[in-house]
Coordinates of N, CA and C and ligand atoms in Angstrom, one line a residue:
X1 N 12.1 -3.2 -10.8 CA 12.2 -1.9 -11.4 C 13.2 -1.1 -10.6
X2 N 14.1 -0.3 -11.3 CA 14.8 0.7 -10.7 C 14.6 1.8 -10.7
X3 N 15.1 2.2 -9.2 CA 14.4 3.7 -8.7 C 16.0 4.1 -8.2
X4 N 16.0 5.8 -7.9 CA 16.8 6.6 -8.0 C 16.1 7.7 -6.6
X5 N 16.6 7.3 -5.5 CA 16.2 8.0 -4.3 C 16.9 9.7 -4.5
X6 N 16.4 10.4 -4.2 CA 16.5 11.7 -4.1 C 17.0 12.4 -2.7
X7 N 15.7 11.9 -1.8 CA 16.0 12.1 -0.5 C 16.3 11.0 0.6
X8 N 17.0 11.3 1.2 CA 17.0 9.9 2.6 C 17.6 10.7 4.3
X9 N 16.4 10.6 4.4 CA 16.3 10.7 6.1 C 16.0 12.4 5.8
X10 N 15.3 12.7 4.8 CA 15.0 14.1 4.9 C 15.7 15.0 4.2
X11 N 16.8 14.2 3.6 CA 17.7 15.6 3.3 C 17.9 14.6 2.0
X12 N 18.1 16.0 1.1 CA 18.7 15.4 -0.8 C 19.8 15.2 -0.5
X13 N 20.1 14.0 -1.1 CA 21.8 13.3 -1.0 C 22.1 13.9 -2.4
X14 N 23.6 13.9 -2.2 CA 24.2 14.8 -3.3 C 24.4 14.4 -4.5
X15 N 24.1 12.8 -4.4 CA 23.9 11.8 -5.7 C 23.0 10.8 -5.5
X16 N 21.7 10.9 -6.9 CA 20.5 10.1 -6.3 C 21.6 8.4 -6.1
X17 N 20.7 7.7 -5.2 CA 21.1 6.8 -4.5 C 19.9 5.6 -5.0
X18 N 20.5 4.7 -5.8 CA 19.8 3.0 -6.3 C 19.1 2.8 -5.3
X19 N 18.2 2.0 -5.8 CA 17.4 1.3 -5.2 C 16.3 0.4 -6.3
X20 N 15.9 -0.6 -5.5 CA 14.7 -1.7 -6.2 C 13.7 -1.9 -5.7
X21 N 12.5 -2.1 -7.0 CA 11.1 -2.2 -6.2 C 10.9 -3.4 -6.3
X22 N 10.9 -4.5 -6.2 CA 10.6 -6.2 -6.7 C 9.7 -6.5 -5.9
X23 N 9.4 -8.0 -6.0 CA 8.0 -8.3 -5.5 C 9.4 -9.0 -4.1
X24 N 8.4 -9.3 -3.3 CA 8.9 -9.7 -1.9 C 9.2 -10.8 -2.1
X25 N 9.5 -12.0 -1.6 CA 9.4 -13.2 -1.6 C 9.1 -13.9 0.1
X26 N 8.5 -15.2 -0.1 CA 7.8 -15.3 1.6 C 8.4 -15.0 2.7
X27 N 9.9 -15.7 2.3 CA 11.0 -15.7 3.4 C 11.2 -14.3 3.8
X28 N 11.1 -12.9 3.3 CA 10.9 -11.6 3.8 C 9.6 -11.4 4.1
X29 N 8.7 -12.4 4.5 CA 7.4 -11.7 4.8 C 8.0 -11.3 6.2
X30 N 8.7 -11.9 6.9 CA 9.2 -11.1 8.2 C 10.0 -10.0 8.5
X31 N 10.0 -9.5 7.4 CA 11.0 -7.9 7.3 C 9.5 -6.9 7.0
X32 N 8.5 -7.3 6.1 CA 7.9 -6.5 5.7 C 6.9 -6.4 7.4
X33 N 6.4 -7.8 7.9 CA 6.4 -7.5 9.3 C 6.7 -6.5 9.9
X34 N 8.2 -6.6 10.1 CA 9.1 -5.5 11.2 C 8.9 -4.2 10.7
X35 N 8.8 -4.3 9.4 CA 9.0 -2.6 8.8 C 7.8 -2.1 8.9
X36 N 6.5 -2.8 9.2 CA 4.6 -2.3 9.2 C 4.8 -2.3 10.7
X37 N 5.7 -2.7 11.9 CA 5.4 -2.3 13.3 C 6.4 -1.5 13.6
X38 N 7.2 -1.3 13.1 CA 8.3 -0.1 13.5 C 8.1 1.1 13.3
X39 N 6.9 1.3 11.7 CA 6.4 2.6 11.1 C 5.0 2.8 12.0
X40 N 4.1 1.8 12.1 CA 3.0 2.2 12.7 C 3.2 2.7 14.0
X41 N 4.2 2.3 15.2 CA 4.6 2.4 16.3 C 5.5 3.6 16.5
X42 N 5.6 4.4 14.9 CA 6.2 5.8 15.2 C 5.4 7.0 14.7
X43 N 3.8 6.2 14.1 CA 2.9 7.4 13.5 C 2.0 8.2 14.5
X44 N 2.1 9.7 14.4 CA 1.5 10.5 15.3 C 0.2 9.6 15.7
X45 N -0.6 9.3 15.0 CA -1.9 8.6 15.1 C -1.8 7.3 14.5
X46 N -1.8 6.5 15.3 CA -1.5 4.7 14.8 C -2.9 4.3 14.4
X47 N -3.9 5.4 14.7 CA -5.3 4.6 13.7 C -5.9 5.3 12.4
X48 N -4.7 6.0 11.9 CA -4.8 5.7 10.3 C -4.4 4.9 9.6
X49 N -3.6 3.7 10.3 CA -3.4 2.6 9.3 C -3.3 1.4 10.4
X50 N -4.1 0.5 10.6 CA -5.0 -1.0 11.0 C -3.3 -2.1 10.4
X51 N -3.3 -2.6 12.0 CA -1.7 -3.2 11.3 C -2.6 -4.9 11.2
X52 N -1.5 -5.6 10.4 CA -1.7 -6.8 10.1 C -0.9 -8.3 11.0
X53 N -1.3 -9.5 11.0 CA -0.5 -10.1 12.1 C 0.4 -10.6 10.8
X54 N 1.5 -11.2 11.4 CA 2.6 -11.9 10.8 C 1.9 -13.1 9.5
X55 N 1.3 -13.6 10.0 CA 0.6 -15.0 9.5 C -0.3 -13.8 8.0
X56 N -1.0 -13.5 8.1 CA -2.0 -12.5 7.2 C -0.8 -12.2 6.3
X57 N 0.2 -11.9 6.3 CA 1.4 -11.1 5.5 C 2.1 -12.0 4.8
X58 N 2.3 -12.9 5.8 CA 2.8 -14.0 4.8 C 1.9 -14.2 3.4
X59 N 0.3 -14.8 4.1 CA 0.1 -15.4 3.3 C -0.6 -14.1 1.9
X60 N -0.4 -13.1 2.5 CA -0.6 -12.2 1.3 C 0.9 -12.2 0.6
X61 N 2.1 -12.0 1.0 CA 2.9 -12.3 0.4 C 3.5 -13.5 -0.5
X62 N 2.5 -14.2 -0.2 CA 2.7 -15.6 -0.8 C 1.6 -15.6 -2.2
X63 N 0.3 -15.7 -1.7 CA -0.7 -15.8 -2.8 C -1.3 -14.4 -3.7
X64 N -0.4 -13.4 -2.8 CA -1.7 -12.0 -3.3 C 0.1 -11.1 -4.2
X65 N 0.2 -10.0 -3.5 CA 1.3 -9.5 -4.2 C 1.7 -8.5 -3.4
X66 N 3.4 -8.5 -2.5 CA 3.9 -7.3 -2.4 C 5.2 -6.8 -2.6
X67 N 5.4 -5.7 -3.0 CA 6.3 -5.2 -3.8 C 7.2 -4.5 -2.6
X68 N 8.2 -4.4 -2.2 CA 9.2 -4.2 -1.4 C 10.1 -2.8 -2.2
X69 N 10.4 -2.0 -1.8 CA 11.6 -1.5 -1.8 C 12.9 -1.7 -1.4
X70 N 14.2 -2.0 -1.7 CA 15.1 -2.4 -1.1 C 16.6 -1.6 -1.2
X71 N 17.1 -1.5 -0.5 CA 18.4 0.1 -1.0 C 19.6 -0.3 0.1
X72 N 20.7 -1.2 -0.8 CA 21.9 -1.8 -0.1 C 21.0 -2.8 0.9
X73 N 20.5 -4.1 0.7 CA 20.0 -5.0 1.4 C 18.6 -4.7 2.4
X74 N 18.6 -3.3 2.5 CA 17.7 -3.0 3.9 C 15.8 -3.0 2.7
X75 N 15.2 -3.5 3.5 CA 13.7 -3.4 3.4 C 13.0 -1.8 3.8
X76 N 13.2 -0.8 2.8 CA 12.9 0.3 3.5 C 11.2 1.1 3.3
X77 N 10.6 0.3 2.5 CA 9.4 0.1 2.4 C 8.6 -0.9 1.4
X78 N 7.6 -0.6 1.5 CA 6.6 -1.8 1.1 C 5.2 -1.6 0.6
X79 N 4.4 -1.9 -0.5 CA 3.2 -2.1 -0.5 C 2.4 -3.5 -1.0
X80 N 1.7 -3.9 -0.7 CA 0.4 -5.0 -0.5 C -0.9 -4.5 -1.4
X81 N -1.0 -5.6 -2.4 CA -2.1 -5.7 -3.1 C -2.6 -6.9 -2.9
X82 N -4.1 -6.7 -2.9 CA -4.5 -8.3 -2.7 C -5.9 -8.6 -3.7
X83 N -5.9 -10.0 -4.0 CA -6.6 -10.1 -5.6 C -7.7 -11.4 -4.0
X84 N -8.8 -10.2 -3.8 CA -9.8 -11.3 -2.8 C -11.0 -12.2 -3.6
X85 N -11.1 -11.9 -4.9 CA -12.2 -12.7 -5.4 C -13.7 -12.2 -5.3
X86 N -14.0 -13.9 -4.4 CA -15.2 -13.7 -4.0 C -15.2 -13.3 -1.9
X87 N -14.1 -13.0 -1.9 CA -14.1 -12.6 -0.7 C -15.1 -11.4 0.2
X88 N -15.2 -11.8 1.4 CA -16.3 -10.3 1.7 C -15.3 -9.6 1.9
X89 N -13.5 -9.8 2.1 CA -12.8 -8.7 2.4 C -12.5 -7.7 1.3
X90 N -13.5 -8.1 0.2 CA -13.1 -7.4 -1.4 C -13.8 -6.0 -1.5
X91 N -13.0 -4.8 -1.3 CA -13.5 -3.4 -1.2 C -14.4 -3.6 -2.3
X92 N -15.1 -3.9 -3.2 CA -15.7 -4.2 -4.5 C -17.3 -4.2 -3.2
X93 N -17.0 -4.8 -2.3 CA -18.2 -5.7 -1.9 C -18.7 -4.5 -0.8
X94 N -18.0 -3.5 -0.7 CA -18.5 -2.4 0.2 C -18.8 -1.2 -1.0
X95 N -18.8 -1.4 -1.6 CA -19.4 -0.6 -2.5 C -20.4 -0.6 -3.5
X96 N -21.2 -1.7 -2.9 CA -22.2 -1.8 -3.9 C -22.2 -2.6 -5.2
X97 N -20.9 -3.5 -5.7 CA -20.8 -3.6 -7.1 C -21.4 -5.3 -6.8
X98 N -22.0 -6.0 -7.9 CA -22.3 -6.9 -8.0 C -21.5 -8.1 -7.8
X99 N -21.8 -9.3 -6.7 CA -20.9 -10.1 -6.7 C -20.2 -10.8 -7.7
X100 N -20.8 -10.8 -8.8 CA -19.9 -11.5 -10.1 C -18.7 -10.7 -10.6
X101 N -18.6 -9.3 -10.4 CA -17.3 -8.6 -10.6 C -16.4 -8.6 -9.6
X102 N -17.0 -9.0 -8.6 CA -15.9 -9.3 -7.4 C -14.4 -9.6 -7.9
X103 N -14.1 -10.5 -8.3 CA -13.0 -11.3 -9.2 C -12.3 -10.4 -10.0
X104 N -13.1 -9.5 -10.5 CA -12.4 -8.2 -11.3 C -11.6 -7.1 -10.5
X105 N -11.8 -6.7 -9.1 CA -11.0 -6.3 -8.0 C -9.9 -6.0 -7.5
X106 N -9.0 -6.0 -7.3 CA -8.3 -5.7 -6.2 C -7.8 -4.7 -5.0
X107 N -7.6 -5.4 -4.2 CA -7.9 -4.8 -3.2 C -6.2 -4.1 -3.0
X108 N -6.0 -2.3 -3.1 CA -4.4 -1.4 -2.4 C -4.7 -1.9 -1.1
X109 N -4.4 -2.5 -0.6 CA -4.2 -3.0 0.9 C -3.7 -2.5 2.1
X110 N -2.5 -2.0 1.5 CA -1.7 -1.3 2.6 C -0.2 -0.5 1.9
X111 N 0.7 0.3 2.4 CA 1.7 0.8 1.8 C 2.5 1.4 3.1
X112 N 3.8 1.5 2.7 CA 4.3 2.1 4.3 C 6.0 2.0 3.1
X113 N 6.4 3.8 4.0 CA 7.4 4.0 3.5 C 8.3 4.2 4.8
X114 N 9.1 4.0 5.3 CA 10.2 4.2 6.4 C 10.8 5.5 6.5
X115 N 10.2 6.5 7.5 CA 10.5 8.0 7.5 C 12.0 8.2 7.0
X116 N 13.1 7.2 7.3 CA 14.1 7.8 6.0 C 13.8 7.9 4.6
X117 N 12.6 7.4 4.2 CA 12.8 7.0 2.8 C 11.8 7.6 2.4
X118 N 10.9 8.8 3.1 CA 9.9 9.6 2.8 C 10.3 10.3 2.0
X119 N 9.3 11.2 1.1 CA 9.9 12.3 -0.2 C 10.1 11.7 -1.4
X120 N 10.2 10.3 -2.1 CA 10.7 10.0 -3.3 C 9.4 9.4 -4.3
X121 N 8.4 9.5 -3.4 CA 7.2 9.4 -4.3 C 7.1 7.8 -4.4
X122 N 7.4 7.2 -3.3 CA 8.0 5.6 -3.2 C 6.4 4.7 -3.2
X123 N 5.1 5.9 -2.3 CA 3.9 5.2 -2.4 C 3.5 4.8 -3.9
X124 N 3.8 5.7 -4.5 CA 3.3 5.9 -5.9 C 3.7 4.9 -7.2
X125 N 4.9 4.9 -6.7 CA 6.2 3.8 -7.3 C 5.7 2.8 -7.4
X126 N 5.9 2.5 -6.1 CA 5.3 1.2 -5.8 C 4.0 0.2 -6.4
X127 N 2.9 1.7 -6.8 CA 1.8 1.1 -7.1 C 2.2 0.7 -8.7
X128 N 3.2 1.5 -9.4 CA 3.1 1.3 -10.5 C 3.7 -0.2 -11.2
X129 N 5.1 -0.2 -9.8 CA 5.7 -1.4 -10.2 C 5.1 -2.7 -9.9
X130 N 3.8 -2.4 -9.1 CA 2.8 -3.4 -8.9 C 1.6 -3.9 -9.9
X131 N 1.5 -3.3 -10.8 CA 0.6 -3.2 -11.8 C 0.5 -4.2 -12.8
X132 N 1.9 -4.1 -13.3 CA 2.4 -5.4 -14.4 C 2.5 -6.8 -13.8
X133 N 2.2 -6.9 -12.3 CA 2.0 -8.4 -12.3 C 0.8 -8.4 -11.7
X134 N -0.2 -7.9 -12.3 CA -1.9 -7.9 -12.0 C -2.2 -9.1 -12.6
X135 N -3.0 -10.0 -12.1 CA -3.5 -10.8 -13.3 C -4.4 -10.4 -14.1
X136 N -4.3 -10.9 -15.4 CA -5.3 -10.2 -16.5 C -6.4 -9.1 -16.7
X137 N -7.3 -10.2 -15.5 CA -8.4 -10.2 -15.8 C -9.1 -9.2 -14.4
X138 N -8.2 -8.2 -14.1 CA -8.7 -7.3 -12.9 C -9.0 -6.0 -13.3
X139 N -9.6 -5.2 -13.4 CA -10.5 -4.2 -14.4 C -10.3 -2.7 -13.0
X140 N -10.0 -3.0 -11.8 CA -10.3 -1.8 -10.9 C -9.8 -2.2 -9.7
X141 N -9.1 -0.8 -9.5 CA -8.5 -1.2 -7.9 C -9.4 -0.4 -6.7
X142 N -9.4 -0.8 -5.7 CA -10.3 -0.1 -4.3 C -9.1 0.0 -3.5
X143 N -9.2 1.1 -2.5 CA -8.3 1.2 -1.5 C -9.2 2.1 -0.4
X144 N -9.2 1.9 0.9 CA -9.2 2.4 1.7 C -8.3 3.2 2.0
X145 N -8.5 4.6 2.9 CA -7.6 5.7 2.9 C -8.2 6.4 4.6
X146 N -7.7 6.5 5.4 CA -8.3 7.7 6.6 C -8.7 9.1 5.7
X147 N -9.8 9.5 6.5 CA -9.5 11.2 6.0 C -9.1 12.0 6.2
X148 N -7.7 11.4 7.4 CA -7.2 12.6 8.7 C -5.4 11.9 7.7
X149 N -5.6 11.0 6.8 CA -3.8 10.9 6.2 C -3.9 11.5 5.3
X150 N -3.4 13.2 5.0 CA -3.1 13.5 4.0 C -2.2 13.0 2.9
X151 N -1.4 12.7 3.3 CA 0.0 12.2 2.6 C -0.7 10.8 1.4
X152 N -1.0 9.9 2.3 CA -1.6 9.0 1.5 C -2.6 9.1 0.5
X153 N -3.7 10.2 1.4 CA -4.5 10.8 0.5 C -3.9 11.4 -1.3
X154 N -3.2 12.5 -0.9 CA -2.6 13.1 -1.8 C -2.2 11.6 -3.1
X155 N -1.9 10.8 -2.3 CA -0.9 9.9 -3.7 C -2.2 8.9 -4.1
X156 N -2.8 8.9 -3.2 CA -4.3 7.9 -3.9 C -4.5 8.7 -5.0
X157 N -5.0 10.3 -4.6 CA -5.7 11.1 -5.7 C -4.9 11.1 -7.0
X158 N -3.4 11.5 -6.9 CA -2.7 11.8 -7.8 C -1.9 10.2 -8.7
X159 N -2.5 9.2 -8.0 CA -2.6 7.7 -8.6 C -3.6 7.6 -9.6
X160 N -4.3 8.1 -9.5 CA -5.9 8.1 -10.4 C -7.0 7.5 -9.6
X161 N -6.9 7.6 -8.5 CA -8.1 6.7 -7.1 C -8.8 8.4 -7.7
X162 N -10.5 7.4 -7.1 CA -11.3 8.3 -6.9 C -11.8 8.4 -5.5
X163 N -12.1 9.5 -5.2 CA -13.4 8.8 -3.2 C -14.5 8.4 -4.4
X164 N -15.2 7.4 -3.8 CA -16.4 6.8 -3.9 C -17.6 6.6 -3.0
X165 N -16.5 7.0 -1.5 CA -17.2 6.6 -0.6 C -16.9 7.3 0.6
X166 N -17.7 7.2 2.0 CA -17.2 7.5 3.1 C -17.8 6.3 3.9
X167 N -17.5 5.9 5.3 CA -17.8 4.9 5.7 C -16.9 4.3 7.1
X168 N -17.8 3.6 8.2 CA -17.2 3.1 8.6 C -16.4 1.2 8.3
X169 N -15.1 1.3 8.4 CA -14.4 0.0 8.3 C -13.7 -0.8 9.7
X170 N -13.3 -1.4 8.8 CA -12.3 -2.6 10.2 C -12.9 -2.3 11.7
X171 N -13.7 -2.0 11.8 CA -14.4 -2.4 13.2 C -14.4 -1.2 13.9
X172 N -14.6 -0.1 12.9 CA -15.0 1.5 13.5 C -14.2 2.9 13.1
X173 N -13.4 2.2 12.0 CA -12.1 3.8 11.6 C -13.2 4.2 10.5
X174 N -13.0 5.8 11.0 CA -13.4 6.3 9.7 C -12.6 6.3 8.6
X175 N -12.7 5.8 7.3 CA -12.2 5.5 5.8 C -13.0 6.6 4.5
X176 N -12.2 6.3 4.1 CA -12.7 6.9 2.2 C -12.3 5.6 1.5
X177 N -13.6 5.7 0.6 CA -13.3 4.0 -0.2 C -12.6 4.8 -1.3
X178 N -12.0 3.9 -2.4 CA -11.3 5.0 -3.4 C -11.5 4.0 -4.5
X179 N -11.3 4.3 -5.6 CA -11.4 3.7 -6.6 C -10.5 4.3 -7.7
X180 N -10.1 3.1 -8.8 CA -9.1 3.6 -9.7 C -9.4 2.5 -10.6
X181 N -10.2 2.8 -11.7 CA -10.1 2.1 -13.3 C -9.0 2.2 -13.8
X182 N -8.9 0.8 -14.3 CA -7.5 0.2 -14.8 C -8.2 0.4 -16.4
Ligands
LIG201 C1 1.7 7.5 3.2 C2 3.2 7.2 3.0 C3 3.4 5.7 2.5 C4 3.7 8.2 1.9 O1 5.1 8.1 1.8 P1 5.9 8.6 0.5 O2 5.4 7.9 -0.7 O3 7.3 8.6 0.8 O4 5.3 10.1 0.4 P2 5.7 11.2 -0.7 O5 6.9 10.9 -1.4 O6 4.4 11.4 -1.5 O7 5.9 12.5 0.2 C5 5.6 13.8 -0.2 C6 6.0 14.8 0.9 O8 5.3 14.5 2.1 C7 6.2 14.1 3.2 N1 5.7 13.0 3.9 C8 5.2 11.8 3.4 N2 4.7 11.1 4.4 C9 4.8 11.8 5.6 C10 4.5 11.5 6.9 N3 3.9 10.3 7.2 N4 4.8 12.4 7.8 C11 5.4 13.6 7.5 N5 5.7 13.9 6.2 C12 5.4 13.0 5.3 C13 7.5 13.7 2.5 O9 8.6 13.9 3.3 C14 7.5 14.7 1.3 O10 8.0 15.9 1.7 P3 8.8 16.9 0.7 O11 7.9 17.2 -0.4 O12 9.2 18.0 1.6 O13 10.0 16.0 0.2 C15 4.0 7.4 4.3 O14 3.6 8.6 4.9 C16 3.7 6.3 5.4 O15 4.4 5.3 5.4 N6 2.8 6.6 6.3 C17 2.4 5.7 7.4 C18 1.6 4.5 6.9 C19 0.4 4.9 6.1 O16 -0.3 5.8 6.6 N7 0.1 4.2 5.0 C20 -1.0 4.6 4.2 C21 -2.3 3.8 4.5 S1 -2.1 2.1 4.1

């Protein structure tokens, strides 16, 4: 999908500037790496977003789905959907829903935009250019969200996520579970 940057590095360029959201492919699972420790290692508070090891990324980039932004070769952001099943890592399964819908799930996993490339609505983008390669048969997305990131917050709500929930996750952050009927 093609997108049309507005802003970069904060400021409107004086002609929107190309860019592509495509899916990643494995061999960039180590750019989307660099670009989740470069952004988390500059966020005022690094425990609104729980980073992932190299190995986990791949293999979500391999079997699950993530969609990259890309503008003149550079990886300038990224988000991660992941299709867990019958997994207990399936936000479905912290919410009460019956394990047989499990499968119906997916899990917004994660999202990171590169402070140049903040402002273009790229979280949002992202999710939509993510959508058309859902498999069929997945009826509702879950995402976890801090209640101290507004920013993220704002684009969950204005995605169609609902809160569902409040709750401790990943081994003690406070979260909002969120939901979004497909
Ligand atoms: C959450 C995040 C992906 C949103 O990026 P985005 O899609 O570019 O954000 P938006 O386009 O909606 O930005 C709207 C406004 O908020 C600003 N903004 C967005 N994120 C910001 C941040 N982390 N810090 C300061 N300002 C931010 C933008 O510059 C823009 O300002 P403007 O209206 O003056 O142009 C990005 O902040 C980020 O990568 N955060 C760190 C990782 C994270 O928390 N991910 C979510 C949990 S998985």
């Amino acid at each position: 999908m093609e997108v049309f940057l507005h802003k970069i590095g904060g400021k409107e360029v004086p002609k929107p500037v190309r860019a592509e959201l495509r899916r990643c492919t494995a061999a960039e699972a180590p750019a989307v790496y660099a670009l989740q420790n470069e952004v988390r290692a500059a966020m005022p508070d690094p425990s609104q977003f729980v980073p992932d090891t190299l190995e986990n990324i791949t293999a979500y980039v391999q079997k699950d789905l993530c969609i990259g932004m890309w503008q003149g070769g550079r990886l300038g952001a990224y988000a991660i959907v992941r299709f867990c099943g019958e997994s207990e890592h399936n936000y479905a399964a912290f919410l009460g829903i019956p394990r047989a819908e499990w499968p119906h799930w997916a899990n917004a996993d994660s999202a990171i935009v590169h402070p140049d490339y903040r402002g273009n609505g790229l979280q949002r983008l992202m999710l939509q250019a993510a959508l058309p390669l859902f498999p069929g048969n997945i009826t509702h997305i879950g995402a976890t969200v801090s209640p101290e990131n507004q920013y993220s917050l704002r684009n969950a709500l204005a995605s169609g996520f609902a809160i569902a929930a409040r709750r401790e996750m990943y081994g003690g952050y406070d979260r909002y579970l969120l939901v979004k009927e497909l």
